[in-house]
């Protein structure tokens, strides 16, 4: 396992699968499980503390509402933690975004956008972090960025021809 994906409840699976999909596409091994900062704090502490020994280089943690999961994980490890705020309250994920982003100095959580787009970007960010030590992965990420730029150029030319 290179990435541990942790979510607060099984209700978060549809969103967190987006991060897993990016990792699968890039061939990055991961594990995905559930652990609640409030309902199973001992499990969260254990998962965070053991992640590095088990080969993880990055942890992605997604939670909604009070969203303390990523922060609770970050408090128990020096591995990079990426927080994915989820829409699960009447506030549309704003509460989760603020809870995830507002960490005290010395215990950072990299925070991405709310929801599925954020989960996908968490997968990409995890890959970029791992690519610091993996030249092959770094090359693949560079190739994909070039492809994104080429796609924009192609679409721009198509649009210009229509005018």
PDB file of N, CA and C in Angstrom, residues 6 16-17 27 30 37 44 59 63 74 81 85 90 97 124 139 146 153:
ATOM      1  N   UNK A   6      -9.048   6.909   3.963  1.00  0.00           N
ATOM      2  CA  UNK A   6      -9.862   6.730   5.158  1.00  0.00           C
ATOM      3  C   UNK A   6     -11.096   7.618   5.043  1.00  0.00           C
ATOM      4  N   UNK A  16     -15.383   9.007  -2.107  1.00  0.00           N
ATOM      5  CA  UNK A  16     -13.983   8.613  -1.929  1.00  0.00           C
ATOM      6  C   UNK A  16     -13.510   7.620  -2.994  1.00  0.00           C
ATOM      7  N   UNK A  17     -14.455   6.954  -3.665  1.00  0.00           N
ATOM      8  CA  UNK A  17     -14.093   6.087  -4.791  1.00  0.00           C
ATOM      9  C   UNK A  17     -13.415   6.894  -5.901  1.00  0.00           C
ATOM     10  N   UNK A  27      -1.893   3.124 -11.289  1.00  0.00           N
ATOM     11  CA  UNK A  27      -1.229   1.920 -10.806  1.00  0.00           C
ATOM     12  C   UNK A  27      -0.621   2.065  -9.421  1.00  0.00           C
ATOM     13  N   UNK A  30      -3.303   1.069  -3.002  1.00  0.00           N
ATOM     14  CA  UNK A  30      -3.940   1.778  -1.897  1.00  0.00           C
ATOM     15  C   UNK A  30      -4.806   0.806  -1.107  1.00  0.00           C
ATOM     16  N   UNK A  37     -13.475   9.823  13.514  1.00  0.00           N
ATOM     17  CA  UNK A  37     -12.757  10.572  14.550  1.00  0.00           C
ATOM     18  C   UNK A  37     -13.565  10.649  15.841  1.00  0.00           C
ATOM     19  N   UNK A  44      -8.973   5.150  14.499  1.00  0.00           N
ATOM     20  CA  UNK A  44      -8.345   6.188  13.677  1.00  0.00           C
ATOM     21  C   UNK A  44      -6.889   6.397  14.099  1.00  0.00           C
ATOM     22  N   UNK A  59      -1.760   9.800   3.239  1.00  0.00           N
ATOM     23  CA  UNK A  59      -3.083   9.408   3.714  1.00  0.00           C
ATOM     24  C   UNK A  59      -4.093  10.408   3.167  1.00  0.00           C
ATOM     25  N   UNK A  63     -14.276  13.374   5.145  1.00  0.00           N
ATOM     26  CA  UNK A  63     -15.349  13.398   6.131  1.00  0.00           C
ATOM     27  C   UNK A  63     -16.199  14.636   5.924  1.00  0.00           C
ATOM     28  N   UNK A  74      -3.849  13.582  11.051  1.00  0.00           N
ATOM     29  CA  UNK A  74      -2.608  14.361  10.990  1.00  0.00           C
ATOM     30  C   UNK A  74      -1.938  14.481  12.350  1.00  0.00           C
ATOM     31  N   UNK A  81      -1.064  14.344   4.926  1.00  0.00           N
ATOM     32  CA  UNK A  81      -2.488  14.027   5.000  1.00  0.00           C
ATOM     33  C   UNK A  81      -3.236  14.994   4.092  1.00  0.00           C
ATOM     34  N   UNK A  85     -13.110  17.436   2.131  1.00  0.00           N
ATOM     35  CA  UNK A  85     -14.364  17.826   2.784  1.00  0.00           C
ATOM     36  C   UNK A  85     -15.555  17.283   1.988  1.00  0.00           C
ATOM     37  N   UNK A  90     -26.504  20.639   5.980  1.00  0.00           N
ATOM     38  CA  UNK A  90     -27.273  21.704   5.344  1.00  0.00           C
ATOM     39  C   UNK A  90     -26.379  22.824   4.824  1.00  0.00           C
ATOM     40  N   UNK A  97     -15.268  21.953   4.875  1.00  0.00           N
ATOM     41  CA  UNK A  97     -14.117  22.635   4.283  1.00  0.00           C
ATOM     42  C   UNK A  97     -13.361  23.436   5.337  1.00  0.00           C
ATOM     43  N   UNK A 124      -4.856  12.786  -7.271  1.00  0.00           N
ATOM     44  CA  UNK A 124      -3.761  13.380  -8.068  1.00  0.00           C
ATOM     45  C   UNK A 124      -2.678  13.962  -7.162  1.00  0.00           C
ATOM     46  N   UNK A 139       7.240  10.958 -14.411  1.00  0.00           N
ATOM     47  CA  UNK A 139       7.171  11.014 -15.867  1.00  0.00           C
ATOM     48  C   UNK A 139       5.757  10.822 -16.376  1.00  0.00           C
ATOM     49  N   UNK A 146       0.803  17.150 -20.108  1.00  0.00           N
ATOM     50  CA  UNK A 146       0.952  17.558 -21.517  1.00  0.00           C
ATOM     51  C   UNK A 146      -0.308  17.207 -22.297  1.00  0.00           C
ATOM     52  N   UNK A 153      -5.719  22.898 -26.333  1.00  0.00           N
ATOM     53  CA  UNK A 153      -5.347  23.466 -27.636  1.00  0.00           C
ATOM     54  C   UNK A 153      -6.278  22.954 -28.733  1.00  0.00           C
TER      55      UNK A 153
END
